[in-house]
Coordinates of C-alpha atoms and ligand atoms in Angstrom, one line a residue:
M1294 CA 98.1 43.2 16.6
K1295 CA 94.7 41.9 17.4
N1296 CA 93.5 39.0 15.4
L1297 CA 90.1 38.8 13.7
F1298 CA 88.6 36.8 16.5
Q1299 CA 89.6 39.3 19.1
K1300 CA 88.2 42.1 17.0
R1301 CA 84.9 40.4 16.6
M1302 CA 84.7 39.5 20.2
E1303 CA 85.5 43.0 21.2
K1304 CA 82.7 44.3 19.1
H1305 CA 80.1 42.1 20.7
H1306 CA 81.5 41.3 24.2
D1307 CA 79.6 43.9 26.2
E1308 CA 76.2 43.2 24.8
L1309 CA 76.7 39.5 24.9
R1310 CA 77.8 39.6 28.5
W1311 CA 74.9 41.9 29.4
L1312 CA 72.3 39.6 27.9
Y1313 CA 73.9 36.5 29.3
M1314 CA 74.0 37.9 32.8
E1315 CA 70.4 39.1 32.5
L1316 CA 69.3 35.5 31.8
Y1317 CA 71.8 33.5 33.9
Q1318 CA 73.6 35.7 36.4
N1319 CA 76.5 33.3 36.1
D1320 CA 80.0 34.7 35.5
D1321 CA 81.7 31.3 35.4
M1322 CA 79.5 30.0 32.8
F1323 CA 80.0 33.1 30.7
A1324 CA 83.7 32.8 31.0
E1325 CA 83.5 29.2 29.9
L1326 CA 81.4 30.2 26.9
C1327 CA 83.9 32.8 25.9
S1328 CA 86.8 30.4 26.1
Q1329 CA 84.9 27.8 24.1
L1330 CA 84.1 30.4 21.4
Y1331 CA 87.9 30.9 21.2
E1332 CA 88.3 27.1 20.8
Y1333 CA 85.8 26.8 18.0
D1334 CA 87.3 29.7 16.2
A1335 CA 90.7 28.0 16.5
Q1336 CA 89.2 24.8 15.1
R1337 CA 87.4 26.5 12.1
G1338 CA 89.0 25.5 8.8
Q1339 CA 91.0 28.0 6.8
Q1340 CA 88.6 27.8 3.8
L1341 CA 85.6 28.5 5.9
K1342 CA 87.4 31.5 7.5
E1343 CA 88.1 32.9 4.0
R1344 CA 84.4 32.4 3.2
D1345 CA 83.6 34.3 6.5
L1346 CA 85.8 37.1 5.6
A1347 CA 84.4 37.6 2.1
R1348 CA 80.9 37.6 3.5
E1349 CA 81.7 40.0 6.3
K1350 CA 83.0 42.4 3.6
Q1351 CA 79.8 41.9 1.6
P1352 CA 77.2 41.5 4.3
D1353 CA 74.3 41.7 1.8
W1354 CA 75.6 38.7 -0.1
Y1355 CA 72.3 36.8 0.4
K1356 CA 70.0 39.7 -0.3
K1357 CA 70.0 39.7 -4.1
N1358 CA 68.2 37.6 -6.7
D1359 CA 70.8 35.0 -7.4
I1360 CA 70.0 32.4 -4.8
L1361 CA 67.7 29.5 -5.5
G1362 CA 67.1 26.9 -2.8
M1363 CA 65.9 23.4 -2.8
M1364 CA 65.1 21.3 0.3
M1365 CA 65.5 17.6 0.3
Y1366 CA 65.7 14.4 2.4
I1367 CA 69.2 12.9 1.9
D1368 CA 67.9 9.3 1.8
N1369 CA 65.0 10.2 -0.5
Y1370 CA 67.1 12.1 -2.9
A1371 CA 70.2 10.0 -3.1
G1372 CA 70.4 7.3 -0.4
N1373 CA 73.2 8.9 1.7
L1374 CA 75.5 11.9 1.9
K1375 CA 77.9 10.5 -0.6
G1376 CA 75.0 9.9 -3.0
V1377 CA 74.0 13.6 -2.7
E1378 CA 77.6 14.6 -3.5
E1379 CA 77.4 12.4 -6.6
K1380 CA 74.1 14.0 -7.6
L1381 CA 75.2 17.7 -7.4
D1382 CA 75.1 18.0 -11.2
Y1383 CA 71.4 17.5 -11.3
L1384 CA 71.0 20.3 -8.7
E1385 CA 73.2 22.5 -10.8
E1386 CA 71.1 21.8 -13.8
S1387 CA 68.1 22.8 -11.8
Q1388 CA 70.0 26.1 -11.1
V1389 CA 70.0 25.4 -7.4
N1390 CA 72.8 27.0 -5.4
Y1391 CA 71.4 26.4 -1.9
I1392 CA 70.4 23.0 -0.6
H1393 CA 68.6 22.4 2.7
L1394 CA 69.5 18.9 3.8
M1395 CA 66.6 17.7 6.0
P1396 CA 67.6 16.4 9.5
F1397 CA 70.4 13.9 9.2
L1398 CA 71.7 13.7 12.8
D1399 CA 71.4 10.5 14.8
T1400 CA 67.8 9.7 15.7
P1401 CA 66.0 6.6 17.0
K1402 CA 64.2 4.6 14.3
G1403 CA 60.4 4.9 14.6
R1404 CA 60.7 7.7 17.2
S1405 CA 62.4 10.3 15.0
D1406 CA 59.7 12.8 13.9
G1407 CA 61.4 12.9 10.6
G1408 CA 64.8 13.4 12.2
Y1409 CA 63.6 16.2 14.5
A1410 CA 64.3 14.0 17.6
V1411 CA 68.1 14.2 17.8
S1412 CA 69.9 11.7 20.0
D1413 CA 73.4 12.9 19.1
F1414 CA 74.2 16.3 17.8
R1415 CA 77.6 15.2 16.7
K1416 CA 76.8 12.1 14.8
V1417 CA 75.2 11.5 11.4
Q1418 CA 72.6 8.8 11.1
P1419 CA 74.8 5.8 10.2
Q1420 CA 72.8 4.9 7.2
L1421 CA 73.3 8.4 5.8
G1422 CA 77.1 8.5 6.4
T1423 CA 79.5 10.2 8.7
M1424 CA 80.6 13.7 9.7
D1425 CA 83.5 13.3 7.3
D1426 CA 81.0 12.7 4.5
L1427 CA 79.2 15.8 5.6
E1428 CA 82.4 17.8 5.4
S1429 CA 83.2 16.4 2.1
L1430 CA 79.8 17.3 0.8
T1431 CA 79.8 20.9 2.1
R1432 CA 83.3 21.3 0.5
A1433 CA 82.1 20.0 -2.8
C1434 CA 79.0 22.3 -2.6
H1435 CA 81.2 25.3 -1.9
D1436 CA 83.4 24.5 -4.8
K1437 CA 80.3 24.7 -7.0
G1438 CA 79.2 27.9 -5.4
M1439 CA 76.4 26.2 -3.5
N1440 CA 75.4 26.9 0.1
V1441 CA 74.3 24.2 2.5
C1442 CA 71.5 24.5 5.1
M1443 CA 70.8 22.2 8.0
D1444 CA 68.4 22.0 10.9
F1445 CA 69.5 22.9 14.4
V1446 CA 66.8 21.3 16.5
M1447 CA 67.4 23.3 19.7
N1448 CA 64.0 23.1 21.5
H1449 CA 64.3 19.4 22.4
T1450 CA 66.4 16.3 22.3
S1451 CA 65.3 12.7 21.7
E1452 CA 64.6 10.6 24.8
D1453 CA 67.6 8.6 23.6
H1454 CA 70.0 11.5 23.9
E1455 CA 72.7 10.9 26.6
W1456 CA 71.3 13.7 28.7
A1457 CA 67.8 12.3 28.6
V1458 CA 69.0 8.8 29.4
R1459 CA 70.9 10.1 32.4
A1460 CA 68.0 12.2 33.5
R1461 CA 65.7 9.2 33.3
H1462 CA 68.0 7.4 35.7
G1463 CA 67.5 10.2 38.2
E1464 CA 70.8 12.1 37.8
G1465 CA 69.8 15.6 39.0
E1466 CA 72.4 17.4 36.9
Y1467 CA 70.6 16.0 33.8
M1468 CA 67.1 16.3 35.1
S1469 CA 67.7 20.0 35.4
R1470 CA 68.4 20.2 31.7
Y1471 CA 64.7 19.2 31.0
F1472 CA 61.4 19.9 32.8
F1473 CA 60.8 17.1 35.3
Y1474 CA 57.9 17.0 37.8
K1475 CA 57.1 14.3 40.3
D1476 CA 53.4 14.9 40.1
Y1477 CA 50.9 16.5 37.8
A1478 CA 50.4 19.7 39.9
I1479 CA 52.7 22.0 37.8
P1480 CA 52.1 20.3 34.5
S1481 CA 48.4 20.8 35.0
E1482 CA 49.0 24.5 35.5
Y1483 CA 51.0 24.7 32.3
E1484 CA 48.2 22.8 30.4
K1485 CA 45.8 25.6 31.3
T1486 CA 47.7 28.1 29.1
V1487 CA 49.9 26.2 26.7
P1488 CA 48.3 25.3 23.3
Q1489 CA 49.0 21.9 21.6
V1490 CA 51.2 21.4 18.6
F1491 CA 50.1 17.9 17.7
P1492 CA 46.6 17.7 19.2
T1493 CA 45.7 14.4 17.7
T1494 CA 49.1 12.6 17.0
A1495 CA 50.6 13.7 20.4
P1496 CA 48.1 15.4 22.7
G1497 CA 49.2 17.3 25.8
N1498 CA 52.5 18.9 26.6
F1499 CA 53.7 16.4 29.2
T1500 CA 54.6 12.7 29.2
W1501 CA 54.5 10.4 32.3
L1502 CA 57.7 8.3 32.6
E1503 CA 56.7 5.2 34.4
D1504 CA 60.2 4.0 35.2
A1505 CA 61.4 7.5 36.3
G1506 CA 58.3 8.2 38.3
H1507 CA 58.2 11.7 36.8
F1508 CA 56.4 13.8 34.2
V1509 CA 58.6 15.4 31.5
M1510 CA 57.7 18.3 29.3
T1511 CA 57.1 17.2 25.7
T1512 CA 55.6 19.9 23.6
F1513 CA 56.0 17.9 20.4
Y1514 CA 56.0 14.0 20.4
P1515 CA 56.4 12.2 23.8
Y1516 CA 59.9 11.1 22.8
Q1517 CA 61.0 14.7 22.2
W1518 CA 61.9 16.2 25.6
D1519 CA 61.9 20.0 25.8
L1520 CA 65.3 21.4 26.9
N1521 CA 65.4 23.9 29.8
Y1522 CA 67.1 27.0 28.5
G1523 CA 66.7 28.5 32.0
N1524 CA 69.8 26.3 32.7
P1525 CA 73.0 28.0 31.4
R1526 CA 74.6 24.6 30.9
V1527 CA 71.9 23.8 28.3
F1528 CA 72.5 27.1 26.5
N1529 CA 76.3 26.7 26.5
E1530 CA 76.3 23.1 25.4
M1531 CA 73.8 23.7 22.6
V1532 CA 76.0 26.6 21.4
Y1533 CA 79.0 24.3 21.3
N1534 CA 77.0 21.8 19.3
F1535 CA 75.9 24.6 17.0
L1536 CA 79.5 25.7 16.4
F1537 CA 80.7 22.1 16.0
L1538 CA 78.2 21.8 13.1
A1539 CA 78.9 25.2 11.7
N1540 CA 82.6 24.2 11.5
K1541 CA 81.6 21.3 9.2
G1542 CA 80.9 23.8 6.5
I1543 CA 77.2 24.6 7.1
D1544 CA 76.2 28.0 5.6
V1545 CA 72.6 28.3 6.9
M1546 CA 71.4 27.1 10.2
R1547 CA 67.6 26.6 10.4
I1548 CA 66.8 27.1 14.0
D1549 CA 63.9 24.7 14.5
A1550 CA 60.8 25.6 16.5
V1551 CA 62.6 28.6 17.9
P1552 CA 59.6 30.4 19.4
Y1553 CA 59.1 27.5 21.8
I1554 CA 62.5 27.5 23.5
W1555 CA 61.7 29.4 26.7
K1556 CA 59.0 28.2 29.1
E1557 CA 57.3 30.2 31.8
L1558 CA 54.4 29.0 33.9
G1559 CA 51.2 31.0 33.2
T1560 CA 52.1 31.9 29.6
K1561 CA 51.6 30.2 26.3
C1562 CA 55.3 29.4 26.3
R1563 CA 55.6 30.9 22.8
N1564 CA 57.7 33.9 21.7
L1565 CA 58.6 34.9 25.2
P1566 CA 61.1 37.8 25.5
Q1567 CA 63.9 35.5 26.6
V1568 CA 63.6 33.7 23.3
H1569 CA 64.7 36.9 21.6
T1570 CA 67.6 37.3 24.1
I1571 CA 68.8 33.8 23.2
V1572 CA 68.5 34.4 19.4
R1573 CA 70.3 37.7 19.7
M1574 CA 73.1 36.0 21.6
M1575 CA 73.3 33.3 18.9
R1576 CA 73.5 35.9 16.2
M1577 CA 76.4 37.6 18.0
I1578 CA 78.1 34.2 18.6
C1579 CA 77.8 33.6 14.8
E1580 CA 79.3 36.9 14.1
I1581 CA 82.2 36.2 16.4
V1582 CA 83.1 32.7 15.4
C1583 CA 81.5 32.0 12.0
P1584 CA 80.3 35.3 10.4
G1585 CA 79.6 33.5 7.1
V1586 CA 76.8 31.5 8.7
L1587 CA 73.2 32.7 8.4
L1588 CA 70.4 32.1 10.9
L1589 CA 67.1 31.0 9.4
G1590 CA 64.4 31.1 12.0
E1591 CA 61.5 28.6 11.8
V1592 CA 58.7 30.8 13.1
V1593 CA 55.4 29.3 12.0
M1594 CA 53.2 32.0 13.4
E1595 CA 51.1 34.9 12.4
P1596 CA 53.1 37.9 10.8
E1597 CA 53.2 40.1 13.9
K1598 CA 54.9 37.2 15.8
V1599 CA 57.3 36.4 12.9
V1600 CA 58.8 39.9 12.2
P1601 CA 60.3 40.5 15.7
Y1602 CA 62.7 37.6 15.0
F1603 CA 64.5 39.8 12.5
G1604 CA 65.4 41.9 15.6
T1605 CA 66.3 45.6 14.9
V1606 CA 68.9 47.1 12.5
E1607 CA 71.2 47.7 15.5
K1608 CA 70.5 44.4 17.2
P1609 CA 69.7 41.9 14.5
E1610 CA 68.5 38.4 15.4
C1611 CA 67.7 36.0 12.4
H1612 CA 69.0 36.8 8.9
M1613 CA 66.1 35.1 7.3
L1614 CA 62.6 33.9 8.2
Y1615 CA 60.0 31.7 6.4
N1616 CA 57.2 33.6 4.7
V1617 CA 54.7 31.2 6.1
T1618 CA 51.6 33.3 6.0
T1619 CA 52.1 34.1 2.3
M1620 CA 52.5 30.4 1.6
A1621 CA 49.3 29.4 3.4
T1622 CA 47.4 32.4 1.8
T1623 CA 48.6 31.2 -1.6
W1624 CA 46.9 27.9 -1.1
H1625 CA 43.8 29.6 0.2
T1626 CA 43.8 31.6 -3.0
V1627 CA 44.1 28.5 -5.1
A1628 CA 41.0 27.1 -3.4
T1629 CA 38.9 30.3 -3.5
R1630 CA 40.1 31.9 -6.7
D1631 CA 40.0 35.2 -4.8
T1632 CA 43.3 37.1 -4.6
R1633 CA 42.2 39.8 -2.2
L1634 CA 43.7 38.3 0.9
L1635 CA 46.9 37.5 -0.9
R1636 CA 47.1 41.1 -2.1
L1637 CA 46.7 42.3 1.4
Q1638 CA 49.4 39.9 2.5
M1639 CA 51.7 41.1 -0.3
D1640 CA 51.1 44.7 0.8
I1641 CA 52.0 43.9 4.4
V1642 CA 55.2 42.1 3.4
S1643 CA 56.3 44.8 1.0
S1644 CA 55.8 47.5 3.6
L1645 CA 58.5 45.9 5.7
P1646 CA 62.1 47.1 5.7
K1647 CA 64.0 45.7 2.7
E1648 CA 66.7 44.4 5.0
Y1649 CA 64.3 41.6 6.0
V1650 CA 64.9 38.6 3.9
F1651 CA 62.1 36.0 3.6
L1652 CA 62.4 32.5 2.5
N1653 CA 59.6 31.9 0.0
Y1654 CA 58.2 28.5 -0.6
L1655 CA 55.1 26.7 -1.9
R1656 CA 55.6 23.4 -0.1
C1657 CA 58.0 22.0 2.5
H1658 CA 58.3 18.9 4.6
D1659 CA 55.6 20.1 7.0
D1660 CA 51.8 20.4 6.7
I1661 CA 50.1 23.6 5.6
G1662 CA 48.5 25.2 8.7
W1663 CA 45.6 27.6 7.9
G1664 CA 47.0 30.6 9.8
L1665 CA 45.1 33.2 7.8
D1666 CA 43.8 36.7 8.7
Y1667 CA 40.3 35.6 9.7
Q1668 CA 39.5 38.9 11.2
W1669 CA 39.9 40.4 7.8
L1670 CA 38.0 37.6 6.1
M1671 CA 35.1 38.1 8.5
Q1672 CA 34.1 41.3 6.7
F1673 CA 33.0 39.0 3.9
G1674 CA 31.2 36.7 6.3
I1675 CA 33.9 34.1 6.1
G1676 CA 34.2 32.3 9.4
E1677 CA 37.3 30.5 10.5
V1678 CA 35.9 27.0 11.2
S1679 CA 33.8 26.8 8.1
H1680 CA 36.5 28.3 5.9
K1681 CA 39.1 25.8 7.1
K1682 CA 36.7 23.0 6.4
Y1683 CA 36.2 24.4 2.9
L1684 CA 39.9 24.7 2.2
N1685 CA 40.6 21.2 3.4
D1686 CA 37.6 19.8 1.5
F1687 CA 38.8 21.5 -1.7
L1688 CA 42.4 20.5 -1.4
T1689 CA 41.7 16.9 -0.4
G1690 CA 39.2 16.6 -3.3
A1691 CA 36.3 15.9 -0.9
I1692 CA 34.2 18.3 -3.1
P1693 CA 33.5 16.3 -6.3
E1694 CA 34.6 19.0 -8.7
A1695 CA 37.8 19.9 -6.7
F1696 CA 41.1 18.9 -8.1
G1697 CA 43.3 18.8 -5.0
R1698 CA 44.5 15.4 -3.8
G1699 CA 45.8 16.2 -0.3
E1700 CA 45.3 14.5 3.0
L1701 CA 44.4 16.0 6.4
Y1702 CA 46.9 16.4 9.1
N1703 CA 46.1 16.5 12.9
S1704 CA 42.4 16.6 12.2
D1705 CA 40.9 17.5 15.6
P1706 CA 37.2 16.5 15.7
T1707 CA 36.5 18.6 18.8
S1708 CA 37.7 21.9 17.4
G1709 CA 37.0 21.0 13.7
D1710 CA 40.5 22.1 13.0
A1711 CA 42.8 20.3 10.6
R1712 CA 45.9 21.0 8.6
L1713 CA 46.8 19.7 5.2
C1714 CA 49.5 17.6 3.4
G1715 CA 50.4 16.8 -0.2
T1716 CA 52.9 17.8 -2.9
T1717 CA 52.5 20.8 -5.1
A1718 CA 51.7 18.7 -8.1
S1719 CA 49.0 16.7 -6.3
L1720 CA 47.4 19.8 -4.8
C1721 CA 47.4 21.5 -8.2
G1722 CA 45.4 18.7 -9.8
I1723 CA 48.2 16.9 -11.7
E1724 CA 47.6 13.7 -9.9
K1725 CA 43.9 13.7 -10.5
A1726 CA 44.1 14.7 -14.2
A1727 CA 46.9 12.1 -14.9
Y1728 CA 44.9 9.4 -13.1
E1729 CA 41.8 10.2 -15.1
R1730 CA 43.8 10.7 -18.3
D1731 CA 42.1 14.0 -18.8
E1732 CA 44.5 15.9 -21.1
A1733 CA 42.8 19.3 -20.8
A1734 CA 42.7 19.1 -17.0
L1735 CA 46.4 18.0 -17.0
E1736 CA 47.3 21.0 -19.1
R1737 CA 45.5 23.3 -16.7
A1738 CA 47.0 21.7 -13.7
V1739 CA 50.5 22.1 -15.1
R1740 CA 49.7 25.8 -15.8
L1741 CA 48.6 26.3 -12.2
D1742 CA 51.7 24.6 -10.9
L1743 CA 53.9 26.9 -13.1
M1744 CA 51.9 30.0 -12.2
L1745 CA 52.4 29.3 -8.5
H1746 CA 56.1 28.9 -9.0
A1747 CA 56.2 32.1 -10.9
Y1748 CA 54.4 33.8 -8.1
M1749 CA 56.9 32.4 -5.6
L1750 CA 59.7 33.7 -7.7
T1751 CA 58.2 37.1 -8.0
Q1752 CA 58.4 37.7 -4.2
S1753 CA 61.5 39.3 -2.7
G1754 CA 63.8 37.0 -0.8
I1755 CA 65.1 33.5 -1.3
P1756 CA 62.8 31.0 -3.2
V1757 CA 63.1 27.4 -2.1
I1758 CA 61.8 24.6 -4.2
Y1759 CA 60.7 21.4 -2.5
S1760 CA 62.7 18.6 -4.1
G1761 CA 60.6 16.7 -6.6
D1762 CA 58.3 19.7 -7.3
E1763 CA 60.5 20.6 -10.3
I1764 CA 59.4 17.4 -12.0
G1765 CA 55.9 17.5 -10.7
Q1766 CA 56.3 14.6 -8.2
E1767 CA 52.9 13.4 -6.9
N1768 CA 52.0 12.2 -3.4
D1769 CA 53.6 9.0 -2.1
Y1770 CA 51.1 6.8 -0.4
S1771 CA 53.5 4.1 0.7
Y1772 CA 53.6 5.5 4.3
H1773 CA 50.2 4.1 4.8
Q1774 CA 51.8 0.6 5.0
D1775 CA 54.7 1.6 7.2
P1776 CA 54.2 1.0 10.9
D1777 CA 56.8 3.7 11.7
R1778 CA 55.2 6.4 9.6
W1779 CA 51.5 5.6 9.0
S1780 CA 50.1 7.9 11.7
D1781 CA 51.9 11.0 10.4
S1782 CA 50.4 12.1 7.1
R1783 CA 53.3 14.5 6.5
Y1784 CA 55.0 11.5 5.0
L1785 CA 52.6 11.8 2.1
H1786 CA 54.9 14.5 0.6
R1787 CA 58.1 13.0 1.8
G1788 CA 58.4 10.3 -0.8
K1789 CA 61.6 9.1 -2.6
F1790 CA 62.8 11.2 -5.4
R1791 CA 61.5 9.7 -8.6
W1792 CA 64.7 9.1 -10.6
D1793 CA 62.6 6.9 -12.8
L1794 CA 60.6 9.9 -13.9
E1795 CA 63.5 12.3 -14.1
P1796 CA 64.7 11.4 -17.6
A1797 CA 61.2 12.4 -18.9
R1798 CA 62.1 16.0 -18.3
K1799 CA 64.0 15.7 -21.6
E1800 CA 60.9 14.4 -23.5
S1801 CA 59.2 17.2 -25.1
G1802 CA 55.6 17.6 -24.0
S1803 CA 55.8 15.5 -20.8
V1804 CA 54.6 16.9 -17.5
Q1805 CA 58.2 16.7 -16.2
Q1806 CA 59.6 18.6 -19.2
K1807 CA 57.0 21.3 -19.0
L1808 CA 57.6 21.9 -15.3
F1809 CA 61.4 21.5 -15.3
D1810 CA 61.9 23.7 -18.3
G1811 CA 59.1 26.1 -17.3
I1812 CA 60.4 26.6 -13.8
G1813 CA 63.9 26.7 -15.1
K1814 CA 63.1 29.5 -17.5
L1815 CA 61.5 31.5 -14.8
E1816 CA 64.5 31.1 -12.5
H1817 CA 66.8 32.2 -15.3
I1818 CA 64.8 35.3 -15.9
R1819 CA 64.7 36.1 -12.2
K1820 CA 68.5 35.8 -11.9
D1821 CA 69.0 38.0 -14.9
S1822 CA 66.8 41.0 -14.2
A1823 CA 67.4 43.7 -11.5
V1824 CA 63.7 44.1 -11.0
F1825 CA 63.9 40.9 -8.9
H1826 CA 66.5 42.3 -6.5
T1827 CA 65.5 42.5 -2.9
D1828 CA 66.1 46.3 -3.2
A1829 CA 63.2 46.7 -5.7
Q1830 CA 60.2 48.7 -4.8
V1831 CA 57.2 46.3 -4.6
S1832 CA 53.5 47.2 -4.7
T1833 CA 50.3 45.6 -5.8
V1834 CA 47.9 46.9 -8.5
N1835 CA 44.2 46.7 -8.8
T1836 CA 43.4 44.4 -11.8
M1837 CA 39.7 45.0 -11.5
D1838 CA 39.3 41.3 -11.2
D1839 CA 39.5 39.5 -7.9
S1840 CA 40.9 36.4 -9.4
V1841 CA 43.9 38.1 -10.9
L1842 CA 46.7 39.3 -8.7
G1843 CA 48.9 42.2 -10.0
I1844 CA 52.3 42.9 -8.5
V1845 CA 54.7 45.7 -9.6
R1846 CA 58.4 45.6 -9.0
E1847 CA 60.6 48.6 -9.8
N1848 CA 64.3 48.8 -9.8
E1849 CA 67.1 50.5 -11.8
G1850 CA 64.7 52.3 -14.1
C1851 CA 62.7 49.1 -15.0
R1852 CA 59.2 48.2 -14.0
L1853 CA 57.8 44.7 -13.9
T1854 CA 54.1 44.2 -13.9
A1855 CA 53.4 40.7 -13.0
L1856 CA 49.9 39.2 -13.4
F1857 CA 48.7 35.9 -11.9
N1858 CA 45.4 34.4 -12.9
F1859 CA 44.2 32.2 -10.0
S1860 CA 41.1 31.1 -11.8
E1861 CA 40.7 28.4 -14.5
F1862 CA 38.9 31.0 -16.7
D1863 CA 40.5 33.0 -19.5
K1864 CA 40.7 36.6 -18.6
T1865 CA 41.3 40.0 -20.2
I1866 CA 42.9 42.4 -17.8
Y1867 CA 42.9 46.2 -18.4
L1868 CA 45.9 48.0 -17.2
D1869 CA 46.5 51.7 -16.7
E1870 CA 49.2 53.4 -18.7
W1871 CA 51.8 52.9 -16.0
N1872 CA 51.6 49.2 -16.2
A1873 CA 50.5 48.5 -19.8
G1874 CA 53.0 47.8 -22.5
G1875 CA 56.5 46.4 -22.4
T1876 CA 57.6 42.8 -23.1
D1877 CA 56.4 39.6 -21.5
L1878 CA 59.7 38.2 -20.2
I1879 CA 58.3 34.7 -20.4
T1880 CA 56.9 34.6 -23.9
G1881 CA 59.1 37.4 -25.3
Q1882 CA 56.0 38.9 -26.8
K1883 CA 55.6 42.7 -27.0
Q1884 CA 52.4 43.9 -25.2
E1885 CA 50.4 46.3 -27.4
G1886 CA 47.5 48.4 -26.0
N1887 CA 46.4 48.3 -22.4
S1888 CA 44.6 45.0 -22.3
V1889 CA 46.3 41.7 -21.5
Q1890 CA 44.8 38.4 -22.4
M1891 CA 45.5 35.6 -20.0
P1892 CA 44.5 31.9 -20.1
G1893 CA 43.1 30.2 -17.0
Y1894 CA 46.0 29.9 -14.5
G1895 CA 48.1 32.1 -16.8
V1896 CA 51.0 34.3 -15.7
C1897 CA 52.7 37.2 -17.3
W1898 CA 55.8 39.2 -16.4
L1899 CA 55.6 42.5 -18.4
L1900 CA 58.9 44.4 -18.3
K1901 CA 59.1 48.1 -19.2
D1902 CA 62.2 50.2 -19.4
K1903 CA 61.2 53.5 -18.0
N1904 CA 64.3 55.3 -19.4
Ligands
LIG2061 C1 59.6 21.8 13.2 C2 59.7 20.9 12.1 C3 58.7 19.8 12.2 C4 58.9 19.1 13.5 C5 58.9 20.1 14.7 C6 59.4 19.5 16.0 O1 58.3 22.5 13.2 O2 59.5 21.6 10.9 O3 58.8 18.9 11.2 O4 57.9 18.2 13.7 O5 59.8 21.2 14.4 O6 60.8 19.4 16.0

């Protein structure tokens, strides 16, 4: 009788071989890959195999409304991996059942890009613990019904990685795993077409290595060397690293910077067809060895570039993708009080197949890039450069009346372009109001913060809270004084978790209590009602007021009409008979008549049973 591995392999073998040969025309390396898949399957723990089997039987397990994520830095949250394990109760209290542990693999101090420059894919940063601690944590999480997500940084390695060190010493085998050039002829050709990721903090896409007498491709920081996936050895070895980590009990692999992994002279080196071949192969490899593991693609691009990473129904690629345009458009809406672009964005997302699962978020460890639909905004005479300037001025508080307290990121004086950093609370005005001891403004800011969380939770997919946001954590300015971090303003929102403020969540009337309980209540409602299922039919409604967004979700005979007031002014919204009435799930109040009164930054979730 065939075992499970053989059955899974049989299902995918032909397509896997086809794609592998298309890229690499290398039978031996394919044979090696297959025998290694067998090895990693053999090494996979029994409990994980049971988890795989259960998930295989219920392939839609992550597509409901019962997953709530939180992303966190291990050291900021609890010092080390053991600390996180000790603090799982707080996460449970926060109703979190999916934790994204920010990069924790070995990385050189001061040249780490927040851990995204990995020097050893099989070693945990010593100050955070060991691989055994990781396994113990994932086991403890699984016992509590929690999933664990980690980053798989596949586009590059640190310059301290063994391969990079050997390449630097001139070992051809290792040089061929990166992009090495003895002069600037080819790099200069690339520079003509390849855009820059960090135009101010790390300009250019190549770095000159004095000691090696070569240029090396470095799309991100100079110490992050791009891997050459044209070399099958790189693909195979990275797959083995992936499976090694999956076998430690990881449930979700965030494949970092995935659009960048294939390079081709004369192109932008983004989203090339070979990237999709590689992701499709990774998906099949997961389904062969660790079918319980999900691929989360980090594709920070415009919607038409993001969606292809789901693949097709027959040939799926990623299980989940970040809803990055909705996130950026949400902050645009905060700054403009005009929901029209957000409505358009909602309509685009809800017209996509329901199999597509998005990860929804307000803030993450990265900056907010203003990737908005400028072509659409142009009809109102809104130009890209001036609009970005406005958004940044509003959210950094450069305009006197603006409440945002963000900082710019990679501000490029030549193009006038800049991105934005800051925590949700600071961008919502909590920091400013608290500093100025302005009670009314504080009240408003908390309402805005809650309304944004409600909006995130109304979207289909998996909501992920940025650790600290649940207690309204403000910016952390200490990075300004740290020589290893001062030049990267993303550290503004990567502060230590404020355990000193956490107890205040139990003090009635405190900011922490209002947010923790407020968000908690919304999460509770979301998990309890079928209208929040991914299966629900989603559409938007015209509220006759550009500052109020209306979303309808219908499922199992129930209809939810959700209203979000993105302005500080009180509003009365008139609804047609389809949407009027019902009960506000948040206040429990019955809605009479067809007008709804909302305070500035108010939200309401009206539920009607159609039966
Ligand atoms: C991703 C990460 C970002 C990092 C980059 C390079 O975009 O989110 O923090 O700088 O990859 O690895």
